[in-house]
Tab-separated table of C-alpha atoms and ligand atoms in Angstrom:
chain	number	residue	atom	x	y	z
A	186	MET	CA	27.624	-17.001	18.194
A	187	ASP	CA	27.984	-16.567	14.435
A	188	PHE	CA	26.131	-13.248	14.411
A	189	ASP	CA	25.103	-10.432	16.738
A	190	LEU	CA	21.944	-10.092	14.644
A	191	PHE	CA	20.420	-12.542	12.223
A	192	VAL	CA	17.558	-11.284	10.093
A	193	ILE	CA	15.040	-13.631	8.505
A	194	GLY	CA	13.606	-12.069	5.355
A	195	ALA	CA	15.362	-9.641	2.985
A	196	GLY	CA	12.417	-7.393	2.185
A	197	SER	CA	12.469	-3.631	2.703
A	198	GLY	CA	12.310	-3.899	6.513
A	199	GLY	CA	14.851	-6.703	6.912
A	200	VAL	CA	17.377	-5.128	4.550
A	201	ALA	CA	17.122	-1.705	6.231
A	202	ALA	CA	17.478	-3.188	9.718
A	203	SER	CA	20.452	-5.353	8.782
A	204	ARG	CA	22.333	-2.490	7.153
A	205	ARG	CA	21.688	-0.145	10.076
A	206	ALA	CA	22.881	-2.793	12.558
A	207	ALA	CA	26.073	-3.319	10.534
A	208	VAL	CA	26.688	0.459	10.521
A	209	HIS	CA	26.639	0.259	14.315
A	210	GLY	CA	29.377	-2.394	14.135
A	211	ALA	CA	27.273	-5.522	14.668
A	212	ARG	CA	28.087	-8.790	12.889
A	213	VAL	CA	24.970	-9.235	10.797
A	214	GLY	CA	23.551	-12.017	8.633
A	215	ILE	CA	20.342	-12.066	6.623
A	216	VAL	CA	18.575	-14.946	4.929
A	217	GLU	CA	16.167	-14.901	2.006
A	218	MET	CA	14.485	-17.774	0.181
A	219	GLY	CA	12.972	-15.705	-2.617
A	220	ARG	CA	14.058	-12.642	-4.513
A	221	ILE	CA	15.771	-9.866	-2.580
A	222	GLY	CA	13.541	-6.879	-1.889
A	223	GLY	CA	10.398	-8.684	-0.727
A	224	THR	CA	6.846	-7.762	-1.641
A	225	CYS	CA	7.441	-4.060	-2.309
A	226	VAL	CA	10.145	-4.516	-4.902
A	227	ASN	CA	9.000	-7.736	-6.548
A	228	ARG	CA	5.188	-7.755	-6.479
A	229	GLY	CA	4.041	-4.616	-4.679
A	230	CYS	CA	4.841	-0.900	-4.639
A	231	ILE	CA	7.355	-0.823	-7.478
A	232	PRO	CA	5.627	-2.857	-10.201
A	233	LYS	CA	2.309	-1.305	-9.126
A	234	LYS	CA	3.618	2.225	-9.592
A	235	LEU	CA	5.033	1.361	-13.018
A	236	PHE	CA	1.682	-0.112	-14.070
A	237	THR	CA	-0.096	2.984	-12.735
A	238	TYR	CA	2.081	5.215	-14.913
A	239	ALA	CA	1.215	3.008	-17.877
A	240	ALA	CA	-2.506	3.290	-17.127
A	241	HIS	CA	-2.332	7.068	-16.821
A	242	TYR	CA	-1.066	7.460	-20.393
A	243	SER	CA	-4.493	6.563	-21.744
A	244	GLU	CA	-5.904	9.692	-20.077
A	245	ASP	CA	-2.964	11.769	-21.288
A	246	PHE	CA	-3.421	10.652	-24.900
A	247	ARG	CA	-7.154	11.373	-24.744
A	248	GLU	CA	-6.708	14.769	-23.146
A	249	ALA	CA	-3.870	15.875	-25.439
A	250	ALA	CA	-6.401	16.977	-28.063
A	251	GLY	CA	-7.545	19.721	-25.704
A	252	PHE	CA	-4.050	21.199	-25.941
A	253	GLY	CA	-3.782	21.126	-29.709
A	254	TRP	CA	-2.331	17.657	-30.288
A	255	GLN	CA	-4.090	15.903	-33.097
A	256	GLU	CA	-4.441	12.314	-34.207
A	257	VAL	CA	-2.868	10.678	-31.197
A	258	GLN	CA	-3.704	7.025	-31.866
A	259	PRO	CA	-1.593	4.885	-29.558
A	260	LYS	CA	-1.569	1.085	-29.348
A	261	PHE	CA	-0.842	-0.671	-26.085
A	262	ALA	CA	1.251	-3.856	-25.770
A	263	TRP	CA	0.781	-5.594	-22.400
A	264	ARG	CA	3.823	-7.786	-22.938
A	265	ASP	CA	6.082	-4.754	-23.335
A	266	LEU	CA	4.853	-3.333	-20.041
A	267	VAL	CA	5.453	-6.650	-18.258
A	268	ALA	CA	8.961	-6.789	-19.763
A	269	ALA	CA	9.729	-3.194	-18.678
A	270	LYS	CA	8.578	-4.079	-15.171
A	271	ASP	CA	10.731	-7.232	-15.153
A	272	ARG	CA	13.803	-5.211	-16.136
A	273	GLU	CA	13.306	-2.692	-13.336
A	274	VAL	CA	12.590	-5.354	-10.719
A	275	ALA	CA	15.724	-7.291	-11.758
A	276	ARG	CA	17.759	-4.085	-11.524
A	277	LEU	CA	16.432	-3.405	-8.023
A	278	ASN	CA	17.155	-7.000	-6.936
A	279	GLN	CA	20.778	-6.333	-7.896
A	280	VAL	CA	20.811	-2.945	-6.154
A	281	TYR	CA	19.505	-4.478	-2.925
A	282	GLU	CA	22.007	-7.321	-3.061
A	283	GLY	CA	24.782	-4.786	-3.671
A	284	LEU	CA	23.629	-2.739	-0.684
A	285	LEU	CA	23.839	-5.787	1.568
A	286	HIS	CA	27.289	-6.608	0.262
A	287	SER	CA	28.658	-3.060	0.558
A	288	GLY	CA	26.963	-2.715	3.936
A	289	ASN	CA	28.863	-5.692	5.367
A	290	VAL	CA	25.795	-7.854	5.770
A	291	GLN	CA	26.274	-11.538	5.013
A	292	LEU	CA	23.525	-12.857	2.732
A	293	LEU	CA	22.440	-16.487	3.058
A	294	ARG	CA	20.065	-18.171	0.639
A	295	GLY	CA	17.479	-20.695	1.758
A	296	ARG	CA	14.529	-21.341	4.029
A	297	ALA	CA	15.057	-20.401	7.678
A	298	ARG	CA	13.366	-22.039	10.661
A	299	LEU	CA	13.939	-21.243	14.324
A	300	ARG	CA	15.112	-24.179	16.422
A	301	ASP	CA	15.351	-22.244	19.672
A	302	ALA	CA	15.794	-18.627	20.738
A	303	ASN	CA	19.372	-18.465	19.402
A	304	THR	CA	19.511	-21.153	16.732
A	305	ILE	CA	18.257	-21.022	13.168
A	306	ASP	CA	18.248	-23.782	10.616
A	307	VAL	CA	18.883	-22.566	7.054
A	308	ASP	CA	18.305	-25.478	4.688
A	309	GLY	CA	20.116	-27.867	7.023
A	310	GLU	CA	22.908	-25.454	8.045
A	311	THR	CA	22.946	-24.260	11.654
A	312	VAL	CA	23.296	-20.556	12.402
A	313	ARG	CA	23.689	-19.180	15.924
A	314	ALA	CA	22.800	-15.570	16.734
A	315	LYS	CA	22.587	-13.393	19.821
A	316	HIS	CA	19.567	-11.517	18.471
A	317	ILE	CA	17.107	-12.507	15.784
A	318	LEU	CA	14.902	-10.215	13.741
A	319	LEU	CA	11.870	-11.734	12.037
A	320	ALA	CA	10.885	-9.855	8.885
A	321	THR	CA	9.117	-12.432	6.733
A	322	GLY	CA	6.280	-10.198	5.575
A	323	SER	CA	2.808	-11.262	4.507
A	324	HIS	CA	0.930	-12.975	1.698
A	325	ALA	CA	-2.324	-12.267	-0.095
A	326	VAL	CA	-5.293	-14.173	1.289
A	327	VAL	CA	-8.144	-15.516	-0.801
A	328	PRO	CA	-11.638	-16.228	0.550
A	329	GLU	CA	-12.587	-19.896	0.584
A	330	ILE	CA	-15.268	-20.006	-2.072
A	331	GLU	CA	-16.156	-22.431	-4.798
A	332	GLY	CA	-14.069	-21.716	-7.890
A	333	GLU	CA	-11.449	-19.615	-6.086
A	334	GLU	CA	-8.836	-21.337	-8.272
A	335	PHE	CA	-10.154	-19.370	-11.273
A	336	GLY	CA	-9.078	-16.102	-9.651
A	337	PHE	CA	-5.649	-14.600	-9.067
A	338	THR	CA	-4.067	-12.256	-6.509
A	339	SER	CA	-1.871	-9.196	-6.935
A	340	ASP	CA	1.129	-11.592	-7.058
A	341	ALA	CA	0.054	-12.920	-10.450
A	342	ALA	CA	-1.612	-9.728	-11.686
A	343	PHE	CA	1.691	-8.255	-12.847
A	344	ASP	CA	2.494	-11.302	-14.979
A	345	LEU	CA	-0.806	-12.276	-16.579
A	346	PRO	CA	-0.106	-13.905	-19.954
A	347	GLN	CA	-2.480	-11.407	-21.537
A	348	LEU	CA	-4.582	-8.444	-20.519
A	349	PRO	CA	-8.167	-9.589	-19.823
A	350	LYS	CA	-11.038	-7.680	-21.417
A	351	ARG	CA	-13.294	-7.805	-18.332
A	352	VAL	CA	-12.126	-8.059	-14.737
A	353	VAL	CA	-14.042	-8.480	-11.504
A	354	ILE	CA	-12.106	-7.284	-8.460
A	355	VAL	CA	-13.102	-8.690	-5.076
A	356	GLY	CA	-12.414	-6.362	-2.123
A	357	GLY	CA	-12.380	-2.615	-1.574
A	358	GLY	CA	-8.984	-1.861	-0.042
A	359	TYR	CA	-5.736	-0.413	-1.394
A	360	VAL	CA	-5.017	-3.243	-3.834
A	361	ALA	CA	-8.580	-3.368	-5.183
A	362	VAL	CA	-8.742	0.360	-5.854
A	363	GLU	CA	-5.266	0.595	-7.344
A	364	PHE	CA	-5.781	-2.334	-9.697
A	365	ALA	CA	-9.226	-1.057	-10.664
A	366	SER	CA	-7.496	2.087	-11.942
A	367	ILE	CA	-4.662	0.171	-13.589
A	368	PHE	CA	-6.951	-2.202	-15.474
A	369	ARG	CA	-9.443	0.518	-16.405
A	370	GLY	CA	-6.669	2.794	-17.668
A	371	LEU	CA	-5.433	-0.041	-19.850
A	372	GLY	CA	-8.894	-0.402	-21.371
A	373	VAL	CA	-10.315	-3.260	-19.304
A	374	ALA	CA	-13.980	-3.258	-18.174
A	375	VAL	CA	-13.787	-3.310	-14.361
A	376	THR	CA	-16.341	-4.184	-11.685
A	377	VAL	CA	-15.349	-3.926	-8.016
A	378	VAL	CA	-17.379	-6.114	-5.653
A	379	HIS	CA	-16.943	-5.128	-2.015
A	380	ARG	CA	-18.783	-6.261	1.075
A	381	ALA	CA	-18.804	-2.980	3.052
A	382	ASP	CA	-20.825	0.180	2.341
A	383	GLY	CA	-17.855	1.895	0.741
A	384	ILE	CA	-14.289	1.362	-0.431
A	385	LEU	CA	-11.130	2.102	1.599
A	386	ARG	CA	-12.446	1.424	5.079
A	387	GLY	CA	-10.555	3.509	7.646
A	388	PHE	CA	-9.949	6.435	5.284
A	389	ASP	CA	-11.753	9.751	5.707
A	390	ASP	CA	-15.387	9.362	4.619
A	391	ASP	CA	-15.256	12.392	2.291
A	392	VAL	CA	-12.223	10.864	0.585
A	393	ARG	CA	-14.003	7.535	0.202
A	394	THR	CA	-17.147	8.944	-1.399
A	395	PHE	CA	-15.260	11.489	-3.506
A	396	LEU	CA	-12.909	8.848	-4.900
A	397	THR	CA	-15.789	6.459	-5.609
A	398	ASP	CA	-17.521	9.194	-7.624
A	399	GLU	CA	-14.332	9.936	-9.567
A	400	LEU	CA	-13.742	6.256	-10.331
A	401	ARG	CA	-17.368	5.877	-11.445
A	402	LYS	CA	-16.843	8.730	-13.904
A	403	LYS	CA	-14.106	6.594	-15.438
A	404	ASP	CA	-16.603	3.773	-15.870
A	405	ILE	CA	-15.410	1.610	-13.023
A	406	ALA	CA	-18.519	-0.182	-11.722
A	407	PHE	CA	-19.033	-0.860	-8.019
A	408	ARG	CA	-21.163	-3.467	-6.299
A	409	ALA	CA	-21.375	-2.419	-2.646
A	410	ARG	CA	-22.532	-4.710	0.164
A	411	GLN	CA	-22.040	-7.786	-1.973
A	412	SER	CA	-19.885	-10.845	-1.559
A	413	VAL	CA	-18.708	-13.251	-4.214
A	414	LYS	CA	-20.071	-16.692	-3.450
A	415	ARG	CA	-18.948	-18.788	-6.395
A	416	ILE	CA	-16.951	-18.586	-9.591
A	417	THR	CA	-17.755	-20.908	-12.466
A	418	ASN	CA	-15.951	-21.409	-15.717
A	419	LYS	CA	-17.944	-21.642	-18.938
A	420	GLY	CA	-15.652	-22.122	-21.894
A	421	SER	CA	-13.267	-19.188	-21.832
A	422	THR	CA	-15.622	-16.975	-19.776
A	423	LEU	CA	-15.846	-16.873	-16.001
A	424	GLN	CA	-19.127	-16.218	-14.218
A	425	VAL	CA	-18.848	-14.510	-10.860
A	426	HIS	CA	-21.895	-15.182	-8.684
A	427	THR	CA	-22.645	-12.806	-5.812
A	428	ASP	CA	-24.801	-13.283	-2.721
A	429	THR	CA	-27.436	-11.017	-4.284
A	430	ASN	CA	-27.850	-13.526	-7.107
A	431	GLU	CA	-26.063	-11.361	-9.620
A	432	SER	CA	-23.852	-13.087	-12.147
A	433	LEU	CA	-20.997	-11.064	-13.648
A	434	ALA	CA	-19.192	-12.262	-16.762
A	435	ALA	CA	-15.415	-11.838	-16.612
A	436	ASP	CA	-12.154	-12.968	-18.178
A	437	GLY	CA	-10.271	-12.535	-14.915
A	438	VAL	CA	-11.065	-12.282	-11.196
A	439	LEU	CA	-8.645	-10.474	-8.886
A	440	PHE	CA	-8.853	-11.277	-5.199
A	441	ALA	CA	-7.762	-8.155	-3.299
A	442	THR	CA	-9.037	-9.345	0.041
A	443	GLY	CA	-6.191	-8.482	2.375
A	444	ARG	CA	-2.900	-9.961	3.496
A	445	ALA	CA	-1.927	-12.295	6.346
A	446	ALA	CA	1.393	-12.544	8.212
A	447	ASN	CA	3.910	-15.146	7.023
A	448	THR	CA	4.173	-17.025	10.307
A	449	GLY	CA	3.910	-20.573	8.951
A	450	ASP	CA	6.773	-23.077	9.169
A	451	LEU	CA	9.063	-20.587	10.940
A	452	GLY	CA	9.487	-22.605	14.143
A	453	LEU	CA	8.026	-19.748	16.211
A	454	ASP	CA	6.724	-22.139	18.875
A	455	LEU	CA	10.188	-23.701	19.321
A	456	ALA	CA	11.559	-20.268	20.204
A	457	GLY	CA	8.575	-19.234	22.359
A	458	VAL	CA	7.414	-16.502	19.970
A	459	ARG	CA	3.698	-15.898	20.427
A	460	LEU	CA	1.072	-14.678	17.961
A	461	ASN	CA	-1.643	-12.105	18.672
A	462	GLU	CA	-5.372	-12.392	17.979
A	463	ASN	CA	-4.806	-11.376	14.320
A	464	ARG	CA	-2.450	-14.345	13.789
A	465	ALA	CA	0.454	-11.873	13.455
A	466	VAL	CA	3.575	-11.924	15.652
A	467	GLN	CA	2.885	-10.204	18.968
A	468	VAL	CA	5.357	-7.395	19.726
A	469	ASP	CA	5.743	-4.530	22.195
A	470	ALA	CA	6.466	-0.898	21.287
A	471	ASP	CA	10.163	-1.813	20.762
A	472	SER	CA	9.150	-4.578	18.282
A	473	ARG	CA	10.283	-7.162	20.842
A	474	THR	CA	8.439	-10.481	20.745
A	475	SER	CA	7.496	-12.652	23.722
A	476	THR	CA	11.081	-13.999	23.540
A	477	PRO	CA	13.318	-11.113	24.682
A	478	ASN	CA	16.178	-11.517	22.157
A	479	ILE	CA	13.829	-11.994	19.181
A	480	PHE	CA	12.259	-9.002	17.430
A	481	ALA	CA	9.711	-8.763	14.627
A	482	ILE	CA	8.843	-5.953	12.224
A	483	GLY	CA	6.772	-5.086	9.188
A	484	ASP	CA	3.788	-6.971	7.793
A	485	LEU	CA	4.634	-9.949	9.990
A	486	THR	CA	3.427	-7.874	12.958
A	487	ASN	CA	0.473	-6.338	11.076
A	488	ARG	CA	0.674	-2.886	12.649
A	489	LYS	CA	0.556	-0.938	9.366
A	490	GLN	CA	1.322	-2.954	6.253
A	491	LEU	CA	3.444	-0.274	4.592
A	492	THR	CA	7.064	-0.405	3.421
A	493	PRO	CA	8.263	2.813	5.101
A	494	VAL	CA	6.757	1.586	8.375
A	495	ALA	CA	8.657	-1.716	8.142
A	496	ILE	CA	11.859	0.206	7.366
A	497	ALA	CA	11.404	2.573	10.319
A	498	GLU	CA	10.547	-0.302	12.664
A	499	GLY	CA	13.618	-2.243	11.476
A	500	ARG	CA	16.004	0.675	11.898
A	501	ALA	CA	14.583	1.360	15.354
A	502	VAL	CA	15.381	-2.225	16.385
A	503	ALA	CA	18.969	-1.877	15.080
A	504	ASP	CA	19.373	1.437	16.935
A	505	LEU	CA	17.926	-0.055	20.104
A	506	LEU	CA	20.264	-3.044	20.084
A	507	PHE	CA	23.492	-1.594	18.712
A	508	GLY	CA	23.127	2.185	18.418
A	509	PRO	CA	21.833	5.232	20.262
A	510	GLY	CA	18.641	3.531	21.476
A	511	GLY	CA	15.295	2.848	19.857
A	512	ARG	CA	12.410	5.137	19.213
A	513	HIS	CA	8.720	4.525	18.908
A	514	LEU	CA	6.853	5.320	15.741
A	515	ASN	CA	3.809	7.542	15.918
A	516	TYR	CA	1.368	5.344	14.014
A	517	ASP	CA	-1.154	8.208	13.947
A	518	LEU	CA	1.115	10.176	11.641
A	519	VAL	CA	1.982	7.576	9.034
A	520	PRO	CA	1.348	9.179	5.651
A	521	SER	CA	0.148	6.985	2.828
A	522	ALA	CA	-1.072	7.169	-0.739
A	523	VAL	CA	-3.450	5.039	-2.715
A	524	PHE	CA	-2.212	5.157	-6.301
A	525	SER	CA	-5.616	5.116	-7.891
A	526	LEU	CA	-6.354	7.443	-10.815
A	527	PRO	CA	-6.848	10.013	-9.375
A	528	PRO	CA	-4.673	9.136	-6.387
A	529	VAL	CA	-5.364	9.643	-2.695
A	530	GLY	CA	-2.874	11.080	-0.205
A	531	THR	CA	-3.492	11.110	3.504
A	532	VAL	CA	-1.707	11.854	6.762
A	533	GLY	CA	-3.039	12.004	10.285
A	534	LEU	CA	-6.551	11.410	11.486
A	535	SER	CA	-9.683	11.152	9.377
A	536	GLU	CA	-12.565	13.409	10.404
A	537	GLU	CA	-14.286	10.379	11.942
A	538	GLN	CA	-11.205	9.312	13.943
A	539	ALA	CA	-10.603	12.895	15.080
A	540	ARG	CA	-14.204	13.286	16.267
A	541	ALA	CA	-14.042	10.004	18.147
A	542	ARG	CA	-10.895	11.179	19.940
A	543	PHE	CA	-11.337	14.941	20.318
A	544	GLY	CA	-15.110	15.462	20.178
A	545	ALA	CA	-15.835	18.531	18.072
A	546	VAL	CA	-13.323	19.262	15.308
A	547	ASP	CA	-13.128	21.943	12.630
A	548	VAL	CA	-13.160	20.795	9.035
A	549	TYR	CA	-11.964	22.745	5.987
A	550	ARG	CA	-12.759	21.300	2.612
A	551	SER	CA	-12.414	22.323	-1.008
A	552	SER	CA	-13.425	20.520	-4.152
A	553	PHE	CA	-12.261	21.989	-7.441
A	554	ARG	CA	-11.471	21.331	-11.075
A	555	PRO	CA	-7.694	21.311	-11.586
A	556	LEU	CA	-6.563	23.952	-14.101
A	557	ARG	CA	-5.341	21.300	-16.522
A	558	HIS	CA	-8.855	19.974	-16.928
A	559	THR	CA	-10.312	23.306	-17.955
A	560	ALA	CA	-8.709	22.544	-21.323
A	561	SER	CA	-8.302	18.769	-21.261
A	562	GLY	CA	-12.002	18.002	-21.530
A	563	SER	CA	-11.830	15.744	-18.474
A	564	ASP	CA	-14.449	16.236	-15.772
A	565	GLU	CA	-12.085	14.957	-13.058
A	566	ARG	CA	-12.187	16.962	-9.844
A	567	ALA	CA	-9.879	17.188	-6.835
A	568	LEU	CA	-10.546	17.301	-3.084
A	569	THR	CA	-8.447	18.821	-0.314
A	570	LYS	CA	-9.400	18.606	3.337
A	571	LEU	CA	-7.952	19.578	6.693
A	572	VAL	CA	-9.166	18.383	10.090
A	573	VAL	CA	-8.271	20.760	12.929
A	574	ASP	CA	-8.448	20.531	16.713
A	575	PRO	CA	-10.279	23.758	17.740
A	576	ALA	CA	-8.772	23.662	21.238
A	577	THR	CA	-5.123	23.808	20.105
A	578	ASP	CA	-5.503	24.843	16.432
A	579	ARG	CA	-3.326	21.844	15.519
A	580	VAL	CA	-3.939	20.206	12.167
A	581	LEU	CA	-4.857	16.623	12.964
A	582	GLY	CA	-5.318	15.334	9.439
A	583	ALA	CA	-4.672	16.348	5.830
A	584	HIS	CA	-6.384	14.485	3.015
A	585	MET	CA	-6.405	14.819	-0.738
A	586	VAL	CA	-7.838	13.182	-3.809
A	587	GLY	CA	-6.291	14.497	-7.009
A	588	PRO	CA	-3.223	14.576	-9.222
A	589	GLU	CA	0.040	14.004	-7.352
A	590	ALA	CA	-1.767	13.642	-4.026
A	591	GLY	CA	1.010	11.369	-2.724
A	592	GLU	CA	3.723	13.897	-3.606
A	593	ILE	CA	1.783	16.748	-2.010
A	594	ILE	CA	0.847	14.925	1.180
A	595	GLN	CA	4.475	13.853	1.687
A	596	GLY	CA	5.331	17.540	2.180
A	597	LEU	CA	2.372	18.142	4.447
A	598	ALA	CA	3.405	15.119	6.526
A	599	VAL	CA	6.464	17.127	7.570
A	600	ALA	CA	4.215	19.953	8.732
A	601	LEU	CA	1.934	17.634	10.699
A	602	THR	CA	4.902	15.806	12.220
A	603	ALA	CA	6.219	19.195	13.347
A	604	GLY	CA	2.839	19.909	14.981
A	605	ALA	CA	1.735	22.644	12.557
A	606	THR	CA	-1.340	24.682	13.417
A	607	LYS	CA	-4.028	25.904	11.065
A	608	ALA	CA	-2.736	29.456	11.617
A	609	GLN	CA	0.670	28.306	10.312
A	610	PHE	CA	-0.965	26.772	7.232
A	611	ASP	CA	-2.774	30.112	6.710
A	612	ALA	CA	0.480	32.053	7.097
A	613	THR	CA	2.154	29.954	4.400
A	614	LEU	CA	2.276	31.551	0.956
A	615	ALA	CA	0.737	29.711	-1.967
A	616	ILE	CA	2.515	28.491	-5.088
A	617	HIS	CA	0.273	29.499	-7.926
A	618	PRO	CA	-1.124	27.829	-9.941
A	619	THR	CA	-0.950	24.436	-8.231
A	620	ALA	CA	-3.447	22.083	-6.660
A	621	ALA	CA	-1.342	21.972	-3.491
A	622	GLU	CA	-1.953	25.673	-2.844
A	623	GLU	CA	-5.521	24.823	-1.842
A	624	PHE	CA	-4.132	23.563	1.456
A	625	VAL	CA	-2.934	27.042	2.457
A	626	LEU	CA	-6.019	28.805	1.095
A	627	LEU	CA	-8.710	26.944	3.030
A	628	ARG	CA	-10.536	29.621	5.034
A	629	THR	CA	-14.160	28.546	5.352
A	630	LYS	CA	-15.139	26.011	7.967
A	631	ALA	CA	-17.351	23.247	6.595
A	632	ALA	CA	-20.782	22.997	8.179
A	633	PRO	CA	-20.941	20.134	10.677
A	634	LYS	CA	-22.269	16.924	9.151
A	635	ALA	CA	-25.679	15.719	10.208
A	636	ALA	CA	-25.299	12.950	12.768
B	79	LIG	P1	-6.905	-4.179	2.664
B	79	LIG	O1	-6.891	-4.706	4.041
B	79	LIG	O2	-6.548	-2.784	2.371
B	79	LIG	O3	-8.325	-4.440	2.004
B	79	LIG	C1	-8.902	-5.716	2.002
B	79	LIG	C2	-10.275	-5.610	1.380
B	79	LIG	O4	-10.806	-6.911	1.209
B	79	LIG	C3	-11.273	-4.847	2.252
B	79	LIG	O5	-12.131	-4.144	1.407
B	79	LIG	C4	-12.001	-5.973	2.970
B	79	LIG	O6	-13.314	-5.629	3.309
B	79	LIG	C5	-12.039	-7.026	1.903
B	79	LIG	N1	-12.136	-8.392	2.378
B	79	LIG	C6	-11.382	-9.009	3.288
B	79	LIG	N2	-11.758	-10.297	3.418
B	79	LIG	C7	-12.774	-10.493	2.580
B	79	LIG	C8	-13.603	-11.595	2.268
B	79	LIG	N3	-13.432	-12.766	2.839
B	79	LIG	N4	-14.581	-11.430	1.336
B	79	LIG	C9	-14.758	-10.232	0.736
B	79	LIG	N5	-14.002	-9.152	0.993
B	79	LIG	C10	-13.026	-9.282	1.896
B	79	LIG	O7	-5.982	-5.215	1.866
B	79	LIG	P2	-5.280	-5.148	0.440
B	79	LIG	O8	-5.149	-6.557	0.003
B	79	LIG	O9	-5.970	-4.183	-0.445
B	79	LIG	O10	-3.851	-4.585	0.801
B	79	LIG	C11	-3.097	-5.131	1.868
B	79	LIG	C12	-2.319	-4.064	2.546
B	79	LIG	O11	-1.176	-3.752	1.792
B	79	LIG	C13	-3.062	-2.738	2.717
B	79	LIG	O12	-3.849	-2.709	3.856
B	79	LIG	C14	-1.941	-1.756	2.770
B	79	LIG	O13	-1.516	-1.601	4.086
B	79	LIG	C15	-0.870	-2.399	1.910
B	79	LIG	N6	-0.848	-1.754	0.583
B	79	LIG	C16	-0.437	-0.470	0.517
B	79	LIG	C17	-0.420	0.185	-0.690
B	79	LIG	C18	0.020	1.604	-0.739
B	79	LIG	O14	0.619	2.077	0.214
B	79	LIG	N7	-0.264	2.328	-1.810
B	79	LIG	C19	-0.816	-0.487	-1.933
B	79	LIG	C20	-1.248	-1.839	-1.724
B	79	LIG	C21	-1.263	-2.437	-0.508
B	79	LIG	P3	-13.673	-4.846	4.657
B	79	LIG	O15	-13.256	-3.443	4.482
B	79	LIG	O16	-15.147	-5.020	4.778
B	79	LIG	O17	-12.916	-5.556	5.748
């Protein structure tokens, strides 16, 4: 065998797993056909966060007058933002490659295909490995409609030749909401067309409605319960036709309609690796596939399509095979943020999930105007919410919409992971004045919602 572990895909999950395995003394190889760092570094979390910062400046400039700054008249250059993003992504590509090198992981370049359970073909070269880890990620999917070729996905959104004046966004998930805020902040007219009743399916219902209201205040338009049927191109203007016979004029159409596992052309069948009903690789709690020496992690398995989840799953595989033993992630306690403006932070169960599992739950909720906006002139509000199990007093979920929600919820995720009770939240002193302090000052139970 050439390697104890051979990893296919050098995204966040693959890189983390390979380095951890090498730390345990395994001979490790990794192969990548694109840029090192995968979706998160190259066309996901990192460029998205940079673009979100850029979008937020428009609010800052506007609100500065409320604090005595006068005549702030900025001009925005899309090309400069794209160039700044390119520089940071290139830097991170180098950092990741350096980490593989210094971590004693051999990097191969090319397209990998399984030939059997221990053999991989990398552009005509044969590699033999005792264990294989599949970490090939996912790709954006586009609905099959007439004129789909006039739209783009989040892959291209970061490199558009110019900033469109009007954008229609199809979908209501993470990508749709984040790009709605990015484009709107950069001055684009944005309409979000989503097929469900509300955006961000699976999030707490209060969070969903609260965020929708906040985004509406920023002039983001929503078309709920509508699907895009056809896109036509008239001169330089696109017409987006919905199933309610509405026609929306746009200069760009972003498809944010979910992601599918990259299972194609991998030779999975030759190695006996089976897919599940979602067309993702089927794995057990140890991330083991239907072939015992082959493992799969991250978006390819479609458990939670989040970078830190892929990293944790990858490290657990390395620990299982070469270290102290694996561990199973608690997928109920995966914190996440939606970097809309304002952002959402969430950890644990939504009120709806908690009710479905525990029956009656206690809910504590506060909606307030952040101090900054008493002077800024903005009418943006924030929401904090705790969901508590009355039987044990344990906090089952913490949710926030408001400035720095991701930063705040990261801290609360520690508390929830440690099993904190509402009494322990109450016993925690506040930091004043902050928005985060609301979480330790929630005293009044919300009235139960009408069924
Ligand atoms: P999501 O699964 O979050 O959302 C997909 C959206 O598209 C949903 O609103 C869905 O509607 C809708 N949709 C799906 N198919 C169609 C269709 N054929 N026609 C119309 N609408 C459709 O996917 P995203 O692409 O937004 O993001 C992919 C994943 O990447 C996320 O789930 C998340 O895990 C991850 N991500 C995480 C981020 C973060 O952590 N901040 C940022 C970006 C992505 P419906 O609800 O009705 O199914």
